[in-house]
């Protein structure tokens, strides 16, 4: 496939998309069952509203849908098939959104690549995923020895604009794979977490119910391709709101009163730079990733007492939470203990000993999880067994913790990397970072 170029997604108008009132909503309308279906559901009602502001001109829901449909149709002509993995490596969130929607509509597997990914990690991700095509920005093109569609060169839309949208689209299904989320393992290898459309919608819907609708949009300081950026984007979309990226106009970078998504260390750094006379904090701060650093909640309360602080414990892929907590008035224990809250809907979290046996409340052990709102399978570039061997298994967090008397999970720290002599063969592969590569993992509750 020869390289194809595309104009900046933020630089096109939503031509052909009606600016009039949307059609009346049927009282018996079926809710969306796929990720791209969710976007189409919102776009049909808000075609002229901005969905992403991040570099260039703002991208509207209608323009994103139109661009993605045409891109998907061109990709179909070039031979992209149902279930094919496609890498997405872009320089801004507007390009990333259009690329994601196109891959999802084709029934393909979207493999987001972090913007700052180096050549070594890029090669590992390509090898593990088996992708042969990358949708990228021009600044990243030379990094990929693969067929590519470059998303920000002006010559492309002259070729793509005349293309009629293929009548077979969309091809996605609820149980089809939507994303392959990558993670660097402790041993330097690469792990991929396979997320189907149903799980992504379950996680996004539960987040919307916990955090509410961000009326002023969702801000993220993470470049496209990262897990937090994906979580922020689909929180905004599920609420019919907008994502303000790192390169958003000045008004979009204003945290005051808006919602913002951070990683634990990122928010700790933000708080460290705040003080008397600093600008007002966000209306809601959602911290996604590992355990909260000690003292973060107390400092947040001291600086931003009127800002809601929510935490999602998502220790592996970084986007699919295991537990959630409203830390605005939550109790935080002694130093080194972080309250992670209770398990989110459709996720089962357990604390186990080194042999994989469940422990009672109050006992400290390794934190594991499984559920339909989590990735259903994993790929590991060091495993010798087929990926299906992980299906339905528990996933290891890499953290130690215990259940408190109030039923909330307390994270006490990280687990030390295991050596082959210490690692149980029943648990080793699920860590995807331990030197041992034995593949059986526990499947019981």
mmCIF file of C-alpha atoms in Angstrom, residues 26-384:
data_model
loop_
_atom_site.group_PDB
_atom_site.id
_atom_site.type_symbol
_atom_site.label_atom_id
_atom_site.label_comp_id
_atom_site.label_asym_id
_atom_site.label_seq_id
_atom_site.Cartn_x
_atom_site.Cartn_y
_atom_site.Cartn_z
ATOM 1 C CA UNK A 26 -37.437 7.922 19.356
ATOM 2 C CA UNK A 27 -38.578 6.887 22.788
ATOM 3 C CA UNK A 28 -37.753 3.320 21.838
ATOM 4 C CA UNK A 29 -34.294 4.138 20.448
ATOM 5 C CA UNK A 30 -31.789 1.389 21.158
ATOM 6 C CA UNK A 31 -28.731 2.648 23.090
ATOM 7 C CA UNK A 32 -25.372 2.377 21.291
ATOM 8 C CA UNK A 33 -23.652 -0.997 21.606
ATOM 9 C CA UNK A 34 -20.285 -0.097 20.047
ATOM 10 C CA UNK A 35 -17.768 2.671 20.697
ATOM 11 C CA UNK A 36 -18.124 4.168 17.222
ATOM 12 C CA UNK A 37 -21.889 3.775 17.586
ATOM 13 C CA UNK A 38 -21.755 5.906 20.733
ATOM 14 C CA UNK A 39 -19.956 8.647 18.845
ATOM 15 C CA UNK A 40 -22.417 8.484 15.949
ATOM 16 C CA UNK A 41 -25.300 8.674 18.430
ATOM 17 C CA UNK A 42 -23.908 11.928 19.879
ATOM 18 C CA UNK A 43 -22.814 13.350 16.519
ATOM 19 C CA UNK A 44 -26.325 12.968 15.080
ATOM 20 C CA UNK A 45 -27.625 15.273 17.816
ATOM 21 C CA UNK A 46 -24.702 17.712 18.087
ATOM 22 C CA UNK A 47 -23.156 17.892 14.585
ATOM 23 C CA UNK A 48 -22.053 21.510 14.874
ATOM 24 C CA UNK A 49 -20.657 21.360 18.387
ATOM 25 C CA UNK A 50 -16.934 21.073 19.044
ATOM 26 C CA UNK A 51 -15.686 17.667 20.142
ATOM 27 C CA UNK A 52 -11.912 18.338 20.204
ATOM 28 C CA UNK A 53 -9.906 21.531 20.560
ATOM 29 C CA UNK A 54 -6.239 20.658 20.245
ATOM 30 C CA UNK A 55 -4.108 22.387 17.658
ATOM 31 C CA UNK A 56 -5.416 24.001 14.469
ATOM 32 C CA UNK A 57 -9.101 24.757 14.216
ATOM 33 C CA UNK A 58 -11.585 23.021 16.557
ATOM 34 C CA UNK A 59 -13.042 19.776 15.257
ATOM 35 C CA UNK A 60 -16.826 19.368 15.379
ATOM 36 C CA UNK A 61 -18.748 16.157 15.923
ATOM 37 C CA UNK A 62 -20.150 16.319 12.394
ATOM 38 C CA UNK A 63 -16.776 16.883 10.741
ATOM 39 C CA UNK A 64 -15.162 14.097 12.754
ATOM 40 C CA UNK A 65 -17.898 11.654 11.712
ATOM 41 C CA UNK A 66 -17.721 12.659 8.060
ATOM 42 C CA UNK A 67 -13.917 12.487 7.910
ATOM 43 C CA UNK A 68 -13.838 9.136 9.702
ATOM 44 C CA UNK A 69 -16.455 7.583 7.396
ATOM 45 C CA UNK A 70 -14.493 8.562 4.298
ATOM 46 C CA UNK A 71 -11.184 7.480 5.784
ATOM 47 C CA UNK A 72 -12.704 4.112 6.703
ATOM 48 C CA UNK A 73 -14.033 3.704 3.162
ATOM 49 C CA UNK A 74 -10.574 4.365 1.695
ATOM 50 C CA UNK A 75 -8.977 1.933 4.162
ATOM 51 C CA UNK A 76 -11.530 -0.687 3.120
ATOM 52 C CA UNK A 77 -10.530 -0.252 -0.529
ATOM 53 C CA UNK A 78 -6.900 -0.714 0.475
ATOM 54 C CA UNK A 79 -7.696 -4.083 2.028
ATOM 55 C CA UNK A 80 -8.162 -3.485 5.755
ATOM 56 C CA UNK A 81 -10.349 -6.339 6.980
ATOM 57 C CA UNK A 82 -12.524 -7.106 9.985
ATOM 58 C CA UNK A 83 -10.303 -7.676 13.025
ATOM 59 C CA UNK A 84 -7.132 -6.220 11.496
ATOM 60 C CA UNK A 85 -4.967 -4.254 13.963
ATOM 61 C CA UNK A 86 -4.160 -0.676 12.891
ATOM 62 C CA UNK A 87 -1.643 1.561 14.659
ATOM 63 C CA UNK A 88 -2.698 5.156 15.431
ATOM 64 C CA UNK A 89 0.225 7.529 16.101
ATOM 65 C CA UNK A 90 -0.743 11.176 15.780
ATOM 66 C CA UNK A 91 0.453 14.558 17.001
ATOM 67 C CA UNK A 92 -2.898 15.926 18.191
ATOM 68 C CA UNK A 93 -6.151 14.604 19.598
ATOM 69 C CA UNK A 94 -8.270 15.726 16.633
ATOM 70 C CA UNK A 95 -6.327 13.546 14.195
ATOM 71 C CA UNK A 96 -6.343 10.724 16.731
ATOM 72 C CA UNK A 97 -10.126 10.809 17.127
ATOM 73 C CA UNK A 98 -10.795 10.607 13.388
ATOM 74 C CA UNK A 99 -8.299 7.743 13.029
ATOM 75 C CA UNK A 100 -9.833 5.837 15.954
ATOM 76 C CA UNK A 101 -13.358 6.216 14.586
ATOM 77 C CA UNK A 102 -12.296 4.999 11.142
ATOM 78 C CA UNK A 103 -10.595 1.880 12.522
ATOM 79 C CA UNK A 104 -13.501 1.091 14.838
ATOM 80 C CA UNK A 105 -16.105 1.526 12.093
ATOM 81 C CA UNK A 106 -14.197 -1.006 9.984
ATOM 82 C CA UNK A 107 -14.385 -3.530 12.799
ATOM 83 C CA UNK A 108 -10.632 -3.233 13.148
ATOM 84 C CA UNK A 109 -8.542 -3.178 16.313
ATOM 85 C CA UNK A 110 -7.314 0.295 17.198
ATOM 86 C CA UNK A 111 -3.760 0.282 18.621
ATOM 87 C CA UNK A 112 -3.071 3.762 20.046
ATOM 88 C CA UNK A 113 0.620 4.640 20.178
ATOM 89 C CA UNK A 114 1.747 7.358 22.625
ATOM 90 C CA UNK A 115 2.906 10.503 20.844
ATOM 91 C CA UNK A 116 6.334 10.395 22.517
ATOM 92 C CA UNK A 117 6.905 6.682 21.870
ATOM 93 C CA UNK A 118 10.539 6.006 20.917
ATOM 94 C CA UNK A 119 11.703 3.829 18.035
ATOM 95 C CA UNK A 120 12.395 0.786 20.224
ATOM 96 C CA UNK A 121 8.950 0.797 21.813
ATOM 97 C CA UNK A 122 7.355 1.447 18.425
ATOM 98 C CA UNK A 123 9.030 -1.660 17.020
ATOM 99 C CA UNK A 124 7.867 -3.759 19.991
ATOM 100 C CA UNK A 125 4.278 -2.533 19.643
ATOM 101 C CA UNK A 126 4.249 -3.256 15.906
ATOM 102 C CA UNK A 127 5.671 -6.749 16.407
ATOM 103 C CA UNK A 128 3.338 -7.663 19.270
ATOM 104 C CA UNK A 129 0.189 -6.343 17.567
ATOM 105 C CA UNK A 130 0.990 -7.736 14.139
ATOM 106 C CA UNK A 131 -0.152 -4.472 12.533
ATOM 107 C CA UNK A 132 0.922 -3.720 8.966
ATOM 108 C CA UNK A 133 -0.656 -0.266 8.660
ATOM 109 C CA UNK A 134 -0.206 2.929 10.658
ATOM 110 C CA UNK A 135 -2.350 6.061 10.640
ATOM 111 C CA UNK A 136 0.080 8.763 11.651
ATOM 112 C CA UNK A 137 1.082 12.407 11.528
ATOM 113 C CA UNK A 138 3.877 13.486 9.225
ATOM 114 C CA UNK A 139 6.235 14.071 12.129
ATOM 115 C CA UNK A 140 6.033 10.360 12.989
ATOM 116 C CA UNK A 141 6.150 8.873 9.481
ATOM 117 C CA UNK A 142 9.858 8.039 9.381
ATOM 118 C CA UNK A 143 9.553 6.042 12.591
ATOM 119 C CA UNK A 144 7.451 3.351 10.933
ATOM 120 C CA UNK A 145 8.794 0.918 8.305
ATOM 121 C CA UNK A 146 5.163 0.064 7.488
ATOM 122 C CA UNK A 147 2.526 1.140 5.021
ATOM 123 C CA UNK A 148 1.120 4.432 6.249
ATOM 124 C CA UNK A 149 -1.654 6.940 5.834
ATOM 125 C CA UNK A 150 -0.310 10.333 6.891
ATOM 126 C CA UNK A 151 -3.038 12.430 8.429
ATOM 127 C CA UNK A 152 -1.824 16.005 8.161
ATOM 128 C CA UNK A 153 -0.674 16.685 4.600
ATOM 129 C CA UNK A 154 -2.852 18.816 2.358
ATOM 130 C CA UNK A 155 -2.763 16.548 -0.686
ATOM 131 C CA UNK A 156 -4.892 13.829 0.784
ATOM 132 C CA UNK A 157 -8.413 15.158 1.060
ATOM 133 C CA UNK A 158 -8.326 15.986 -2.639
ATOM 134 C CA UNK A 159 -8.122 12.200 -3.076
ATOM 135 C CA UNK A 160 -10.409 11.153 -0.251
ATOM 136 C CA UNK A 161 -13.137 13.799 -0.467
ATOM 137 C CA UNK A 162 -14.730 12.323 -3.640
ATOM 138 C CA UNK A 163 -14.894 8.842 -2.112
ATOM 139 C CA UNK A 164 -18.412 7.684 -1.321
ATOM 140 C CA UNK A 165 -18.969 6.189 2.092
ATOM 141 C CA UNK A 166 -19.096 2.409 1.775
ATOM 142 C CA UNK A 167 -22.556 1.021 2.446
ATOM 143 C CA UNK A 168 -21.202 -1.835 4.558
ATOM 144 C CA UNK A 169 -20.052 0.539 7.300
ATOM 145 C CA UNK A 170 -20.055 0.311 10.239
ATOM 146 C CA UNK A 171 -18.785 -3.248 10.683
ATOM 147 C CA UNK A 172 -18.164 -3.121 14.427
ATOM 148 C CA UNK A 173 -19.944 -5.383 16.918
ATOM 149 C CA UNK A 174 -20.331 -5.339 20.731
ATOM 150 C CA UNK A 175 -18.114 -8.367 21.292
ATOM 151 C CA UNK A 176 -15.514 -7.319 18.725
ATOM 152 C CA UNK A 177 -12.137 -6.000 19.856
ATOM 153 C CA UNK A 178 -12.080 -2.201 19.961
ATOM 154 C CA UNK A 179 -8.649 -1.404 21.415
ATOM 155 C CA UNK A 180 -5.296 -3.007 22.037
ATOM 156 C CA UNK A 181 -3.858 -0.911 24.875
ATOM 157 C CA UNK A 182 -0.123 -1.313 25.298
ATOM 158 C CA UNK A 183 1.924 -1.295 28.478
ATOM 159 C CA UNK A 184 5.652 -1.547 29.097
ATOM 160 C CA UNK A 185 6.359 -4.466 31.426
ATOM 161 C CA UNK A 186 8.841 -4.384 34.301
ATOM 162 C CA UNK A 187 11.265 -6.525 32.301
ATOM 163 C CA UNK A 188 11.244 -4.082 29.368
ATOM 164 C CA UNK A 189 8.863 -6.181 27.303
ATOM 165 C CA UNK A 190 5.534 -5.113 25.889
ATOM 166 C CA UNK A 191 2.083 -6.182 27.050
ATOM 167 C CA UNK A 192 -1.136 -5.626 25.128
ATOM 168 C CA UNK A 193 -4.577 -5.482 26.760
ATOM 169 C CA UNK A 194 -7.476 -6.383 24.459
ATOM 170 C CA UNK A 195 -10.664 -4.429 25.164
ATOM 171 C CA UNK A 196 -13.943 -5.173 23.416
ATOM 172 C CA UNK A 197 -16.589 -2.577 22.614
ATOM 173 C CA UNK A 198 -18.869 -3.746 25.417
ATOM 174 C CA UNK A 199 -16.199 -3.365 28.104
ATOM 175 C CA UNK A 200 -15.206 0.103 26.877
ATOM 176 C CA UNK A 201 -18.815 1.293 26.975
ATOM 177 C CA UNK A 202 -19.331 -0.194 30.450
ATOM 178 C CA UNK A 203 -16.281 1.653 31.771
ATOM 179 C CA UNK A 204 -17.201 4.921 30.036
ATOM 180 C CA UNK A 205 -20.805 4.754 31.234
ATOM 181 C CA UNK A 206 -19.814 4.060 34.841
ATOM 182 C CA UNK A 207 -17.327 6.962 34.729
ATOM 183 C CA UNK A 208 -20.028 9.311 33.461
ATOM 184 C CA UNK A 209 -22.367 8.265 36.274
ATOM 185 C CA UNK A 210 -19.652 8.798 38.916
ATOM 186 C CA UNK A 211 -18.129 12.010 37.614
ATOM 187 C CA UNK A 212 -21.129 13.629 35.935
ATOM 188 C CA UNK A 213 -21.326 15.670 32.742
ATOM 189 C CA UNK A 214 -18.387 18.061 32.282
ATOM 190 C CA UNK A 215 -20.292 21.069 30.962
ATOM 191 C CA UNK A 216 -17.131 23.095 30.259
ATOM 192 C CA UNK A 217 -15.347 20.188 28.674
ATOM 193 C CA UNK A 218 -12.561 17.852 29.786
ATOM 194 C CA UNK A 219 -8.935 18.965 29.799
ATOM 195 C CA UNK A 220 -5.955 16.653 29.446
ATOM 196 C CA UNK A 221 -2.291 17.526 29.391
ATOM 197 C CA UNK A 222 -1.353 14.155 27.896
ATOM 198 C CA UNK A 223 -0.550 13.950 24.188
ATOM 199 C CA UNK A 224 -2.686 11.588 22.086
ATOM 200 C CA UNK A 225 -2.197 7.836 22.298
ATOM 201 C CA UNK A 226 -1.879 7.627 26.071
ATOM 202 C CA UNK A 227 -4.426 5.892 28.268
ATOM 203 C CA UNK A 228 -5.407 9.043 30.195
ATOM 204 C CA UNK A 229 -6.003 10.918 26.961
ATOM 205 C CA UNK A 230 -8.283 8.132 25.734
ATOM 206 C CA UNK A 231 -10.209 8.109 29.012
ATOM 207 C CA UNK A 232 -10.601 11.899 28.891
ATOM 208 C CA UNK A 233 -11.739 11.839 25.263
ATOM 209 C CA UNK A 234 -14.453 9.245 25.769
ATOM 210 C CA UNK A 235 -15.626 10.812 29.026
ATOM 211 C CA UNK A 236 -16.200 13.989 27.026
ATOM 212 C CA UNK A 237 -17.884 12.148 24.131
ATOM 213 C CA UNK A 238 -20.159 10.072 26.355
ATOM 214 C CA UNK A 239 -21.342 13.341 27.920
ATOM 215 C CA UNK A 240 -21.750 15.120 24.582
ATOM 216 C CA UNK A 241 -19.048 17.561 25.654
ATOM 217 C CA UNK A 242 -15.591 18.459 24.304
ATOM 218 C CA UNK A 243 -11.966 17.482 24.888
ATOM 219 C CA UNK A 244 -9.449 20.275 25.387
ATOM 220 C CA UNK A 245 -5.975 18.971 24.626
ATOM 221 C CA UNK A 246 -2.514 20.315 25.469
ATOM 222 C CA UNK A 247 -2.549 22.560 22.384
ATOM 223 C CA UNK A 248 -6.091 23.847 22.894
ATOM 224 C CA UNK A 249 -6.748 27.614 22.688
ATOM 225 C CA UNK A 250 -6.035 29.529 25.890
ATOM 226 C CA UNK A 251 -9.664 29.310 27.006
ATOM 227 C CA UNK A 252 -9.533 25.515 26.704
ATOM 228 C CA UNK A 253 -6.398 25.346 28.845
ATOM 229 C CA UNK A 254 -8.077 27.206 31.686
ATOM 230 C CA UNK A 255 -8.673 24.645 34.435
ATOM 231 C CA UNK A 256 -10.935 26.885 36.499
ATOM 232 C CA UNK A 257 -14.331 25.261 36.845
ATOM 233 C CA UNK A 258 -13.693 22.682 34.125
ATOM 234 C CA UNK A 259 -13.018 18.955 34.474
ATOM 235 C CA UNK A 260 -9.454 17.718 34.133
ATOM 236 C CA UNK A 261 -7.867 14.261 33.908
ATOM 237 C CA UNK A 262 -4.439 13.619 35.431
ATOM 238 C CA UNK A 263 -2.131 10.775 36.293
ATOM 239 C CA UNK A 264 -1.181 10.447 39.995
ATOM 240 C CA UNK A 265 2.292 11.941 39.607
ATOM 241 C CA UNK A 266 1.024 14.533 37.146
ATOM 242 C CA UNK A 267 -1.541 15.807 39.647
ATOM 243 C CA UNK A 268 0.998 15.757 42.477
ATOM 244 C CA UNK A 269 3.243 17.969 40.330
ATOM 245 C CA UNK A 270 0.325 20.291 39.568
ATOM 246 C CA UNK A 271 -0.411 20.644 43.280
ATOM 247 C CA UNK A 272 3.266 21.219 44.077
ATOM 248 C CA UNK A 273 3.258 24.170 41.677
ATOM 249 C CA UNK A 274 0.095 25.627 43.160
ATOM 250 C CA UNK A 275 -0.147 27.848 46.196
ATOM 251 C CA UNK A 276 -1.594 31.089 47.519
ATOM 252 C CA UNK A 277 -2.494 33.336 44.609
ATOM 253 C CA UNK A 278 -2.382 30.486 42.082
ATOM 254 C CA UNK A 279 -5.211 30.187 39.524
ATOM 255 C CA UNK A 280 -8.341 28.391 40.648
ATOM 256 C CA UNK A 281 -8.302 24.618 40.300
ATOM 257 C CA UNK A 282 -10.536 22.503 38.091
ATOM 258 C CA UNK A 283 -14.165 21.953 38.983
ATOM 259 C CA UNK A 284 -13.501 18.205 39.011
ATOM 260 C CA UNK A 285 -10.094 16.540 39.068
ATOM 261 C CA UNK A 286 -10.137 12.897 37.935
ATOM 262 C CA UNK A 287 -6.883 11.072 38.711
ATOM 263 C CA UNK A 288 -6.432 7.834 36.742
ATOM 264 C CA UNK A 289 -3.674 5.246 37.062
ATOM 265 C CA UNK A 290 -1.841 3.701 39.991
ATOM 266 C CA UNK A 291 -2.155 4.483 43.678
ATOM 267 C CA UNK A 292 -2.336 8.104 44.801
ATOM 268 C CA UNK A 293 0.936 9.422 46.281
ATOM 269 C CA UNK A 294 0.967 9.873 50.047
ATOM 270 C CA UNK A 295 -0.263 13.301 51.091
ATOM 271 C CA UNK A 296 -1.895 14.135 47.757
ATOM 272 C CA UNK A 297 -5.461 14.163 49.081
ATOM 273 C CA UNK A 298 -4.581 16.385 52.039
ATOM 274 C CA UNK A 299 -2.729 18.882 49.828
ATOM 275 C CA UNK A 300 -5.630 18.908 47.379
ATOM 276 C CA UNK A 301 -8.065 19.727 50.175
ATOM 277 C CA UNK A 302 -5.843 22.498 51.476
ATOM 278 C CA UNK A 303 -5.430 24.164 48.069
ATOM 279 C CA UNK A 304 -8.752 23.430 46.358
ATOM 280 C CA UNK A 305 -11.384 22.711 49.013
ATOM 281 C CA UNK A 306 -14.222 23.286 46.527
ATOM 282 C CA UNK A 307 -12.804 21.040 43.807
ATOM 283 C CA UNK A 308 -14.138 17.511 43.594
ATOM 284 C CA UNK A 309 -11.341 14.919 43.609
ATOM 285 C CA UNK A 310 -12.091 11.533 42.066
ATOM 286 C CA UNK A 311 -9.632 8.665 41.759
ATOM 287 C CA UNK A 312 -9.699 5.600 39.522
ATOM 288 C CA UNK A 313 -7.270 2.797 40.308
ATOM 289 C CA UNK A 314 -6.252 1.477 36.895
ATOM 290 C CA UNK A 315 -2.872 -0.140 37.480
ATOM 291 C CA UNK A 316 -2.278 -1.982 34.195
ATOM 292 C CA UNK A 317 -3.618 -0.477 30.971
ATOM 293 C CA UNK A 318 -4.253 2.908 32.616
ATOM 294 C CA UNK A 319 -7.710 3.450 31.101
ATOM 295 C CA UNK A 320 -9.964 0.676 32.454
ATOM 296 C CA UNK A 321 -10.520 1.230 36.199
ATOM 297 C CA UNK A 322 -10.607 -1.523 38.789
ATOM 298 C CA UNK A 323 -11.828 0.598 41.686
ATOM 299 C CA UNK A 324 -13.005 4.186 42.117
ATOM 300 C CA UNK A 325 -13.207 6.602 45.010
ATOM 301 C CA UNK A 326 -14.528 10.088 45.706
ATOM 302 C CA UNK A 327 -11.620 11.528 47.686
ATOM 303 C CA UNK A 328 -13.188 14.925 48.281
ATOM 304 C CA UNK A 329 -14.013 13.963 51.843
ATOM 305 C CA UNK A 330 -12.517 10.478 52.003
ATOM 306 C CA UNK A 331 -10.337 9.379 54.892
ATOM 307 C CA UNK A 332 -6.696 8.698 54.127
ATOM 308 C CA UNK A 333 -4.774 6.507 56.521
ATOM 309 C CA UNK A 334 -1.152 6.497 57.532
ATOM 310 C CA UNK A 335 1.658 7.417 55.193
ATOM 311 C CA UNK A 336 2.115 4.833 52.477
ATOM 312 C CA UNK A 337 -1.537 3.776 52.487
ATOM 313 C CA UNK A 338 -3.781 4.988 49.688
ATOM 314 C CA UNK A 339 -7.532 4.541 49.671
ATOM 315 C CA UNK A 340 -8.577 3.167 46.279
ATOM 316 C CA UNK A 341 -12.305 2.914 46.972
ATOM 317 C CA UNK A 342 -14.600 0.088 45.957
ATOM 318 C CA UNK A 343 -14.717 -2.039 42.823
ATOM 319 C CA UNK A 344 -16.425 -0.440 39.827
ATOM 320 C CA UNK A 345 -19.467 -2.157 38.270
ATOM 321 C CA UNK A 346 -18.759 -5.424 36.426
ATOM 322 C CA UNK A 347 -15.287 -5.783 37.992
ATOM 323 C CA UNK A 348 -14.304 -8.271 40.712
ATOM 324 C CA UNK A 349 -11.234 -7.322 42.758
ATOM 325 C CA UNK A 350 -9.555 -9.800 45.097
ATOM 326 C CA UNK A 351 -6.565 -9.767 47.430
ATOM 327 C CA UNK A 352 -4.502 -12.978 47.254
ATOM 328 C CA UNK A 353 -1.406 -14.554 48.742
ATOM 329 C CA UNK A 354 1.629 -15.534 46.676
ATOM 330 C CA UNK A 355 0.055 -18.890 45.831
ATOM 331 C CA UNK A 356 -3.088 -17.261 44.446
ATOM 332 C CA UNK A 357 -5.372 -18.017 47.407
ATOM 333 C CA UNK A 358 -7.929 -15.316 48.367
ATOM 334 C CA UNK A 359 -7.246 -13.530 51.653
ATOM 335 C CA UNK A 360 -9.830 -12.279 54.183
ATOM 336 C CA UNK A 361 -10.498 -8.590 54.823
ATOM 337 C CA UNK A 362 -7.680 -6.928 56.735
ATOM 338 C CA UNK A 363 -4.970 -9.233 55.377
ATOM 339 C CA UNK A 364 -2.385 -7.717 53.038
ATOM 340 C CA UNK A 365 -1.624 -9.447 49.765
ATOM 341 C CA UNK A 366 -1.459 -9.020 46.023
ATOM 342 C CA UNK A 367 -4.304 -7.231 44.248
ATOM 343 C CA UNK A 368 -5.925 -9.040 41.306
ATOM 344 C CA UNK A 369 -9.039 -8.376 39.222
ATOM 345 C CA UNK A 370 -11.287 -9.765 36.499
ATOM 346 C CA UNK A 371 -14.593 -8.739 34.967
ATOM 347 C CA UNK A 372 -16.530 -7.809 31.857
ATOM 348 C CA UNK A 373 -15.622 -4.120 32.244
ATOM 349 C CA UNK A 374 -11.907 -4.942 31.968
ATOM 350 C CA UNK A 375 -9.730 -6.141 29.069
ATOM 351 C CA UNK A 376 -10.812 -9.670 28.199
ATOM 352 C CA UNK A 377 -7.428 -10.926 27.058
ATOM 353 C CA UNK A 378 -3.726 -10.079 26.983
ATOM 354 C CA UNK A 379 -0.896 -10.343 24.517
ATOM 355 C CA UNK A 380 2.667 -10.630 25.734
ATOM 356 C CA UNK A 381 5.725 -10.403 23.526
ATOM 357 C CA UNK A 382 7.494 -12.965 25.740
ATOM 358 C CA UNK A 383 4.718 -15.546 26.143
ATOM 359 C CA UNK A 384 5.105 -18.813 24.303
#
